[in-house]
mmCIF file of C-alpha atoms and ligand atoms in Angstrom:
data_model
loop_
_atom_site.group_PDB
_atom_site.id
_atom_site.type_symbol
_atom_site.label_atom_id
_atom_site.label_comp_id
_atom_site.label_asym_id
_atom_site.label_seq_id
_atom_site.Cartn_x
_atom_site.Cartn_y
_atom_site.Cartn_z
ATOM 1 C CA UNK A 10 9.032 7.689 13.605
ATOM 2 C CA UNK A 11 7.443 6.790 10.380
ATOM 3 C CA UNK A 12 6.272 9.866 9.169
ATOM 4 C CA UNK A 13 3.115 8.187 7.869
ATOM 5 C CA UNK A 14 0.191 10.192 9.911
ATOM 6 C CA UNK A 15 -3.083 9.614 11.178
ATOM 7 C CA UNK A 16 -4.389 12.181 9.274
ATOM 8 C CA UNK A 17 -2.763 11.265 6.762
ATOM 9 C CA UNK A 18 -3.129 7.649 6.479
ATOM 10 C CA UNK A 19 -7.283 9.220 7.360
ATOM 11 C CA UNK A 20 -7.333 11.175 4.285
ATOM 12 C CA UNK A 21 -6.286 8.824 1.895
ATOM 13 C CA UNK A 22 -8.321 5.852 3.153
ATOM 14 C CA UNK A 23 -11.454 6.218 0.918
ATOM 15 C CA UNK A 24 -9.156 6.798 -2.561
ATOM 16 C CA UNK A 25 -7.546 3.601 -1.383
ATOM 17 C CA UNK A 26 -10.620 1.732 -0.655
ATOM 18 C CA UNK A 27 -12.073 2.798 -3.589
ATOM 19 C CA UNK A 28 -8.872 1.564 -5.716
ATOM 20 C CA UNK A 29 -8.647 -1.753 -4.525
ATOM 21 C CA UNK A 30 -9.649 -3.875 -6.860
ATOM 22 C CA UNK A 31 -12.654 -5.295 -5.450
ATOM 23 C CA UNK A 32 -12.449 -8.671 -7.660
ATOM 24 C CA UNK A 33 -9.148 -9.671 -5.895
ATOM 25 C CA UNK A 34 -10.584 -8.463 -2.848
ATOM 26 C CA UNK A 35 -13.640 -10.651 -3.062
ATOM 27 C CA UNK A 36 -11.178 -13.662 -4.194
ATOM 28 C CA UNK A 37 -9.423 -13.272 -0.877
ATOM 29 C CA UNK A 38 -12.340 -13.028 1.229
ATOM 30 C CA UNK A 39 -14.146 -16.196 0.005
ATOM 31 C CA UNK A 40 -10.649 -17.927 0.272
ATOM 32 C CA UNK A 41 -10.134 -17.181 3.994
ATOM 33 C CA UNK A 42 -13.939 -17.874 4.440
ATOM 34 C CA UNK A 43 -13.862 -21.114 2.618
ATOM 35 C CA UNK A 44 -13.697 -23.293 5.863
ATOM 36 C CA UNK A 45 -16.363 -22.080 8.517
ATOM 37 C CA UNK A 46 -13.920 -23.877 11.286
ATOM 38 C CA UNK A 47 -10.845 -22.337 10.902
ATOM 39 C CA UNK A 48 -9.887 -18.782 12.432
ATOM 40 C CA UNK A 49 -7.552 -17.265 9.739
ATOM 41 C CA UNK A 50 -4.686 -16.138 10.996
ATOM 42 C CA UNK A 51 -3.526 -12.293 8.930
ATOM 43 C CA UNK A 52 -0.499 -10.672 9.546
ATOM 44 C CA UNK A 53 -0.980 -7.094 8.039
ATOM 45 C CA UNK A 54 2.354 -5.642 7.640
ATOM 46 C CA UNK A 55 2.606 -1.765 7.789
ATOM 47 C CA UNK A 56 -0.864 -1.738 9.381
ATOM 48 C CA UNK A 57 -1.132 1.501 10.029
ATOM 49 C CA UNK A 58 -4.535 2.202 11.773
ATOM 50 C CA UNK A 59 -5.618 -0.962 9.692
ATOM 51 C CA UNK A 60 -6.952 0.328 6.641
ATOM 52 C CA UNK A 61 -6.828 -3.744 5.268
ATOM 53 C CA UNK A 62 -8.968 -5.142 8.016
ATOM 54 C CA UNK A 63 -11.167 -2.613 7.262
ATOM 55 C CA UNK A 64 -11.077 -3.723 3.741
ATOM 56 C CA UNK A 65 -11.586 -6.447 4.478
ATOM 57 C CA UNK A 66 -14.204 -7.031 7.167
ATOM 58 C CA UNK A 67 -16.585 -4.620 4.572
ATOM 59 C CA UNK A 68 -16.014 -7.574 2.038
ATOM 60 C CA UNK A 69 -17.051 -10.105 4.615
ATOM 61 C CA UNK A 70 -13.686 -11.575 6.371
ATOM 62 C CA UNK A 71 -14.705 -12.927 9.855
ATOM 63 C CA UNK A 72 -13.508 -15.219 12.632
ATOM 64 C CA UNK A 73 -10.049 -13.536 11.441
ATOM 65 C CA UNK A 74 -6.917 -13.084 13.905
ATOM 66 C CA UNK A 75 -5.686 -10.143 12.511
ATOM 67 C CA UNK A 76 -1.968 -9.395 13.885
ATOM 68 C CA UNK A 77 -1.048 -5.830 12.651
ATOM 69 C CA UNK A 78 2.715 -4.922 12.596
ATOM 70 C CA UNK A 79 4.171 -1.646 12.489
ATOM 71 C CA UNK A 80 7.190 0.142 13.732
ATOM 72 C CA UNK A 81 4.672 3.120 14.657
ATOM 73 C CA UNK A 82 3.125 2.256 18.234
ATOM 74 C CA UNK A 83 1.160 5.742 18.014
ATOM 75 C CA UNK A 84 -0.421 4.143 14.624
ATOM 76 C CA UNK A 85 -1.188 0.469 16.107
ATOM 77 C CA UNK A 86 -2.462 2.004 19.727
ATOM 78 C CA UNK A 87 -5.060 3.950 17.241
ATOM 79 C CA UNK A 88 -5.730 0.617 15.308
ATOM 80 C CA UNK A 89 -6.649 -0.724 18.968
ATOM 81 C CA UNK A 90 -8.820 2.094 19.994
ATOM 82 C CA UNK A 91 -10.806 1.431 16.703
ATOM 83 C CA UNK A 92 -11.041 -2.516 16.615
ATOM 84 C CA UNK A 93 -9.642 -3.818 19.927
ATOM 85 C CA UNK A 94 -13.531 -4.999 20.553
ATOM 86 C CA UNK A 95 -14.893 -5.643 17.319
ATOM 87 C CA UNK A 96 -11.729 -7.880 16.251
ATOM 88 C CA UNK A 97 -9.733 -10.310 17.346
ATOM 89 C CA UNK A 98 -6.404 -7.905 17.163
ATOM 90 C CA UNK A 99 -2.647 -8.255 18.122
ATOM 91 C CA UNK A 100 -0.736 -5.523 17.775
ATOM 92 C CA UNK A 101 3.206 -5.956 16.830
ATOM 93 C CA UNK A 102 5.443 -3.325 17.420
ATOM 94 C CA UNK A 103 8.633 -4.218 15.211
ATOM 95 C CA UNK A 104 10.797 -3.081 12.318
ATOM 96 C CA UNK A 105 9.703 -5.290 9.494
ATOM 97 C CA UNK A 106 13.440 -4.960 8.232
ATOM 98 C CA UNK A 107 14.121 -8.151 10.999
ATOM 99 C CA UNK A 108 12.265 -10.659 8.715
ATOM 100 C CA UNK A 109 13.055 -13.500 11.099
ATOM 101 C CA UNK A 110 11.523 -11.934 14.119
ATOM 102 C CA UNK A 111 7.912 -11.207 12.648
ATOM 103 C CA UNK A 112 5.125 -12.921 14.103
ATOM 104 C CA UNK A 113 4.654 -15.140 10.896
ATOM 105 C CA UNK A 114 3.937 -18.723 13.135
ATOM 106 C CA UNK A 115 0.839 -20.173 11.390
ATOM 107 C CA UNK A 116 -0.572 -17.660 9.399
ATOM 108 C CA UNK A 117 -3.195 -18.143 6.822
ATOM 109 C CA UNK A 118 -2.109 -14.865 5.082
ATOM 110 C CA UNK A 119 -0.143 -12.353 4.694
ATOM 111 C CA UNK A 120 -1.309 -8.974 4.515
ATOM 112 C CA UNK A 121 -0.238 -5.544 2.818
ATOM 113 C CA UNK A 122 -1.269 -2.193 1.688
ATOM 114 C CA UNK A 123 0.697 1.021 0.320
ATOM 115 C CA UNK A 124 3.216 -0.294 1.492
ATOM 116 C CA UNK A 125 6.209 -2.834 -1.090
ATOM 117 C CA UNK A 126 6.640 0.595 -3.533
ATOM 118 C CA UNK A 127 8.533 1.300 -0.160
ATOM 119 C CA UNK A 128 10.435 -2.373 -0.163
ATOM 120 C CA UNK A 129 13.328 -3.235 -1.365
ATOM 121 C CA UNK A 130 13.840 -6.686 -3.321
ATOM 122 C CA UNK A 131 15.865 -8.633 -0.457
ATOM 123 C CA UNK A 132 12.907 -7.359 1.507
ATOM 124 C CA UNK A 133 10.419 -9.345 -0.928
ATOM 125 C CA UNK A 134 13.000 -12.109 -1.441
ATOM 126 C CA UNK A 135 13.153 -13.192 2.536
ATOM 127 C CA UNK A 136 9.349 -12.529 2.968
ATOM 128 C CA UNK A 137 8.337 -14.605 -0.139
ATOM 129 C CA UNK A 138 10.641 -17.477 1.161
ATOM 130 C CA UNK A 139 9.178 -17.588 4.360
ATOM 131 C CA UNK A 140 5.380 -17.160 3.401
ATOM 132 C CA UNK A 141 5.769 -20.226 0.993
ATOM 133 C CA UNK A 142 7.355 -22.550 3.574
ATOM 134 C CA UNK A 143 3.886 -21.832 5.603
ATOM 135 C CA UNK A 144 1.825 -22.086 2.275
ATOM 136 C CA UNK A 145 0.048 -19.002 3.189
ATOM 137 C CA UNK A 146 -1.525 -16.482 0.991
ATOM 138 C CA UNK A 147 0.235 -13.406 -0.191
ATOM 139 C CA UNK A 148 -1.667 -10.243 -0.527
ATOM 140 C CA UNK A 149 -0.089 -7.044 -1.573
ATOM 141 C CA UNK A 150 -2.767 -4.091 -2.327
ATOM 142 C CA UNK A 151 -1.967 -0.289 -4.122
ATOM 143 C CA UNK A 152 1.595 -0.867 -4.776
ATOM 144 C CA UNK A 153 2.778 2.501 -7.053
ATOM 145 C CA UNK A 154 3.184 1.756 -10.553
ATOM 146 C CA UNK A 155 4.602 4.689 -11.367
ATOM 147 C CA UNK A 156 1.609 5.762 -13.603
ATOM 148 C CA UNK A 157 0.047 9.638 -12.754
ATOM 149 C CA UNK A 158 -1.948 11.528 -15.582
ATOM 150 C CA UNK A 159 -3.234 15.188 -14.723
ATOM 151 C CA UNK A 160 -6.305 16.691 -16.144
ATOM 152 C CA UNK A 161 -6.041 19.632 -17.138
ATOM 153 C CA UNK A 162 -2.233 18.724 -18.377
ATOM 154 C CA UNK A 163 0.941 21.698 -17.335
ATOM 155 C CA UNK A 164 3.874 21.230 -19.797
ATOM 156 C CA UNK A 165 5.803 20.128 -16.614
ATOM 157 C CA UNK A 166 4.009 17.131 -15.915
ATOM 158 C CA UNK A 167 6.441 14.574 -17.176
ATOM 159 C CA UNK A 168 9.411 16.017 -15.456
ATOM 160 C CA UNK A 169 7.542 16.202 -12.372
ATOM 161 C CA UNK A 170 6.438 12.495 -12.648
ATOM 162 C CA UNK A 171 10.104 11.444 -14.213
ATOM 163 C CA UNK A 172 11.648 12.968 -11.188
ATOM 164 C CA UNK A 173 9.511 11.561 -8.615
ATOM 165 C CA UNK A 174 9.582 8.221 -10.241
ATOM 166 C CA UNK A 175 13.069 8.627 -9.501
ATOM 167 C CA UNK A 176 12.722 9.405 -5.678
ATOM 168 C CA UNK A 177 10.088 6.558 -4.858
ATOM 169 C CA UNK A 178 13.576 4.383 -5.594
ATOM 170 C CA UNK A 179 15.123 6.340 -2.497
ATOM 171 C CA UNK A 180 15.477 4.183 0.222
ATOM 172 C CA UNK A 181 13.169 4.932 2.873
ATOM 173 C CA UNK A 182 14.130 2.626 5.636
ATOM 174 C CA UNK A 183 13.034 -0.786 3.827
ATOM 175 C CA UNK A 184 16.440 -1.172 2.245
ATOM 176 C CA UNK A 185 16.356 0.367 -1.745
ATOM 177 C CA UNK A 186 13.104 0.874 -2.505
ATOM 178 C CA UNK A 187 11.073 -1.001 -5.087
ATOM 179 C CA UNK A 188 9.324 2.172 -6.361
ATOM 180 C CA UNK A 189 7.323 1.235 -9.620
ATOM 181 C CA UNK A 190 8.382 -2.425 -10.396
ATOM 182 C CA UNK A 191 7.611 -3.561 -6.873
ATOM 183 C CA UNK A 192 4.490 -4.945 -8.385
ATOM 184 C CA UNK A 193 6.519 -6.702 -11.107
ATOM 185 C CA UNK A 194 9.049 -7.890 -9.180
ATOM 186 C CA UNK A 195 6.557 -9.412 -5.869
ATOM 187 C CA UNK A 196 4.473 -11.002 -9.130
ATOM 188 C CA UNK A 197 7.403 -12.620 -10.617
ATOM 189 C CA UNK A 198 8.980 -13.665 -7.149
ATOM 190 C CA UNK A 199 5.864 -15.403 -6.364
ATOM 191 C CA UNK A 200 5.390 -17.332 -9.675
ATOM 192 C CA UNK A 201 9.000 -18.760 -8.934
ATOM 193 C CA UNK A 202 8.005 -19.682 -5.793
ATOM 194 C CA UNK A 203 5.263 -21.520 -7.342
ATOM 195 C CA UNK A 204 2.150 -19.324 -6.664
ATOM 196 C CA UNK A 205 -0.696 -18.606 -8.853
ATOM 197 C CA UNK A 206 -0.782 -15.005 -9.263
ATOM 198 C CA UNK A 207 -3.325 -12.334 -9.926
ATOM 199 C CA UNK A 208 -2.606 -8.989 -10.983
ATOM 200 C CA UNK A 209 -5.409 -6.076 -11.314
ATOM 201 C CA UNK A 210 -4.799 -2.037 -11.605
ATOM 202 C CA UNK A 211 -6.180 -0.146 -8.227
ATOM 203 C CA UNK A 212 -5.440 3.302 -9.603
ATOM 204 C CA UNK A 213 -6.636 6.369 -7.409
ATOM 205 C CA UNK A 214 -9.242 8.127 -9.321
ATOM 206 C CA UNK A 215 -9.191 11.865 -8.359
ATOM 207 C CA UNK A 216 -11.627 13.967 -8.393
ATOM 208 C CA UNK A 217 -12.874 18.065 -6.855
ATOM 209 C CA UNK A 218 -14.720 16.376 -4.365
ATOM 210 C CA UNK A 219 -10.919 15.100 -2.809
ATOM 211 C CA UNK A 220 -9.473 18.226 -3.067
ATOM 212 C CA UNK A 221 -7.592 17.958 0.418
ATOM 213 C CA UNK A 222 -6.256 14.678 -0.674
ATOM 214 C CA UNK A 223 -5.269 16.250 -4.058
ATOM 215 C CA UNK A 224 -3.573 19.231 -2.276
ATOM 216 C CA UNK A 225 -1.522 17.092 0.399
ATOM 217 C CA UNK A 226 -0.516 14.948 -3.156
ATOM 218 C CA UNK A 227 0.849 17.872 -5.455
ATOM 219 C CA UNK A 228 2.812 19.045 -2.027
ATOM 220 C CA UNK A 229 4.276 15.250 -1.218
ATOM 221 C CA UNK A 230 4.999 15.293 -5.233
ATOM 222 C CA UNK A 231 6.645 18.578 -5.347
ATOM 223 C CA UNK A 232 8.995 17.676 -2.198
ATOM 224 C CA UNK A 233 9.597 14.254 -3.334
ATOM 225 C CA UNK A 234 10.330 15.895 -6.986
ATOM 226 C CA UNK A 235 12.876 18.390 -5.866
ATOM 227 C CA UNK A 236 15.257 15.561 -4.066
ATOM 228 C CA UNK A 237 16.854 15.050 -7.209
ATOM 229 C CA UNK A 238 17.689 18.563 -8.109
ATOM 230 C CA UNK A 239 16.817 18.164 -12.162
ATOM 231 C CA UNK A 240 14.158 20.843 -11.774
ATOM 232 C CA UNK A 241 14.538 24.286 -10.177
ATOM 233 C CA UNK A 242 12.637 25.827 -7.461
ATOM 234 C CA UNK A 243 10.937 27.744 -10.072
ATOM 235 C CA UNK A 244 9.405 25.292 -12.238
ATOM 236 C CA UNK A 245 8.578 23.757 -9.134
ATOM 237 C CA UNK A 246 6.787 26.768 -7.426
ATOM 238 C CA UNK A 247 5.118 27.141 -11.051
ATOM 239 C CA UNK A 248 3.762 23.533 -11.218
ATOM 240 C CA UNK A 249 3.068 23.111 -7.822
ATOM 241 C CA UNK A 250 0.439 26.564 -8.251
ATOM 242 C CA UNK A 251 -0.310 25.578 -11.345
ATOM 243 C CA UNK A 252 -1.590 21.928 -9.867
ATOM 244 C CA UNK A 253 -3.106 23.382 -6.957
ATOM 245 C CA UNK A 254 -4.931 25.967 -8.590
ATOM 246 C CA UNK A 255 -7.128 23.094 -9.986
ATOM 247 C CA UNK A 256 -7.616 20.994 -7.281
ATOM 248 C CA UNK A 257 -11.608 22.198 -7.566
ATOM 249 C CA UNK A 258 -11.695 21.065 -10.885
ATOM 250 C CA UNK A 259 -9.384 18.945 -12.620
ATOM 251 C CA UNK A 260 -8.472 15.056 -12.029
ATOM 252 C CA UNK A 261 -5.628 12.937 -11.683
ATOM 253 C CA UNK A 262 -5.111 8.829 -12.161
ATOM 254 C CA UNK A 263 -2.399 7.852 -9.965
ATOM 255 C CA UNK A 264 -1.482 4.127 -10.813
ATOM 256 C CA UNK A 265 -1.427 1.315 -8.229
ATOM 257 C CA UNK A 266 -1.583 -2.453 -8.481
ATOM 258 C CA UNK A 267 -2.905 -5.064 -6.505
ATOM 259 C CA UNK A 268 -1.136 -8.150 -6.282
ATOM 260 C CA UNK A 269 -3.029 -11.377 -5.070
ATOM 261 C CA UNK A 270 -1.400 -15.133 -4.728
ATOM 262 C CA UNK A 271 -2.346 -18.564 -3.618
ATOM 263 C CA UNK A 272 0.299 -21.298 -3.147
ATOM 264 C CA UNK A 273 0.442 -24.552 -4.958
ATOM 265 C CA UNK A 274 -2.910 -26.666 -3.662
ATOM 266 C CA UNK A 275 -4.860 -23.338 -1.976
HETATM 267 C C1 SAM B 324 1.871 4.188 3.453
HETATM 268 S S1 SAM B 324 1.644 3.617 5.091
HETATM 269 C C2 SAM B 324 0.382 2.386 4.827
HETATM 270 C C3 SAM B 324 -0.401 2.073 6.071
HETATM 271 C C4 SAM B 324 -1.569 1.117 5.882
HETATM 272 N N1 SAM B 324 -1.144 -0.159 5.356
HETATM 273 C C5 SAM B 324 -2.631 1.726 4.997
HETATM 274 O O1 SAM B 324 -2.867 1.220 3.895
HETATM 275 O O2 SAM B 324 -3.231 2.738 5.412
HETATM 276 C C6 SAM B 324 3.105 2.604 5.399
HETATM 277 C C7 SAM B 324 3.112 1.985 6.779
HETATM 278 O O3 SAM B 324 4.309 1.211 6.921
HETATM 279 C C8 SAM B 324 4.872 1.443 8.193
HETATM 280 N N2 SAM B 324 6.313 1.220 8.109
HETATM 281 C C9 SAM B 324 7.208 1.870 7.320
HETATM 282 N N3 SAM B 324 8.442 1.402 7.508
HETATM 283 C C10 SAM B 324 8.353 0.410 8.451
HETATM 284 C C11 SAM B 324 9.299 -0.444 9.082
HETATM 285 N N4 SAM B 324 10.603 -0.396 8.780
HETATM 286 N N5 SAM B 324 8.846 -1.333 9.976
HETATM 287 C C12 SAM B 324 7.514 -1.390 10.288
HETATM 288 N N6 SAM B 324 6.582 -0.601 9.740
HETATM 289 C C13 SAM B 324 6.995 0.296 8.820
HETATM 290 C C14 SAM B 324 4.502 2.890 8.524
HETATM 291 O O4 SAM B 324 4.541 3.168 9.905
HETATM 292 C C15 SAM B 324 3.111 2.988 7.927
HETATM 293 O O5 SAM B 324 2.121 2.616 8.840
#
């Protein structure tokens, strides 16, 4: 069980297609359209419902194999239901912890959104190795930067944001997460490997008209604040109110990066 919803992964699909930076994006696409023979071969880790081939097919990626992975077969049977006739899709049911065993043979790219802040860096270190043996592309989209500014401010916000800064370190099944430097540390993994890196912010920008989004946030926040147990359940309760109370009118800026990278000759 992932614990990463349909719904879920639903409702926050247009703030992340929104973030992407659309420059990288565009980058990408012309790269893996480049040659009108070849069939490029993606392997989306964490697919989801496969919020990147969407992405990506609205930028103008065809002729693409995509092959999703995720540990989440009720996630990659919906990916199926939605694509299975459009796209040329292969879905991979596997813990992306077993580096070795992913379906990497021959691929043109690989693939990943919201997904490395969850990573740890042996993670990155045996993925990186293996994607530059197969001089493929590396393509990591909305990684948290650890970056959240609240309009209209609360006096709690940077204890909130220090505390779940803290959590989003926790690991989640990916070995110690990455949290905020996963960015960083993919970007600086890749130059040693020789890549040419690009780095562009993809923050989520906010607004009323998200409200739902902004209300599952400031709960997910609150719960992911309280792990650490340096605020109490009042100033909690009284910034989680506070926060939701505005949802019809305020904004937040929640930081993300997007992390794009050819190998030496692409
Ligand atoms: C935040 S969601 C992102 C989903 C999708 N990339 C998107 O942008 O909508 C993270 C995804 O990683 C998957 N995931 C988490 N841990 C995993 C693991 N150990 N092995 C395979 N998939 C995993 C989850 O099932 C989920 O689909």
């Amino acid at each position: 069980m992932s614990g990463f919803s349909v719904s879920w992964l639903d409702l926050r699909e247009p703030a992340d297609h929104a973030a992407r930076d659309q420059e990288l994006a565009s980058k990408l696409v012309r790269h893996l359209q480049a040659d009108a023979d070849i069939s490029p071969i993606i392997v989306d880790l964490g697919s989801g419902t496969g919020s990147t081939l969407r992405a990506l097919t609205a930028l103008g990626a065809q002729r693409c194999v995509w092959r999703l992975v995720d540990h989440d077969p009720g996630l990659l049977n919906e990916a199926l239901r939605r694509h299975g006739h459009s796209e040329i899709v292969e879905d991979y049911e596997a813990d992306l912890n077993d580096v070795d065993a992913l379906p990497l043979g021959g691929l043109t790219l690989l693939s990943a959104s919201a997904l490395f802040d969850l990573a740890s860096t042996q993670l990155i270190d045996a993925l990186v190795a293996r994607v530059r043996r197969q001089s493929a592309v590396f393509y990591a989209a909305l990684n948290y930067d650890g970056n959240t500014q609240w309009t209209p401010p609360h006096p709690l916000d940077d204890a909130v944001l220090k505390a779940f800064n803290q959590d989003q370190r926790r690991d989640k099944g990916l070995g110690a997460a990455l949290g905020p430097e996963a960015a960083e540390y993919i970007k600086t993994t890749l130059e040693t490997a020789g890549y040419t890196v690009y780095q562009a912010a993809s923050p989520w920008q906010l607004g009323p008209d998200q409200h739902s989004l902004l209300a599952e946030l400031i709960a997910g926040i609150r719960a992911a604040a309280g792990n650490g147990g340096t605020l109490s359940i009042t100033e909690l309760d009284q910034w989680q109110s506070f926060r939701v109370s505005h949802v019809n009118s305020g904004n937040a800026v929640i930081g993300h990066l997007d992390v794009l990278a050819f190998p030496p000759g692409a």
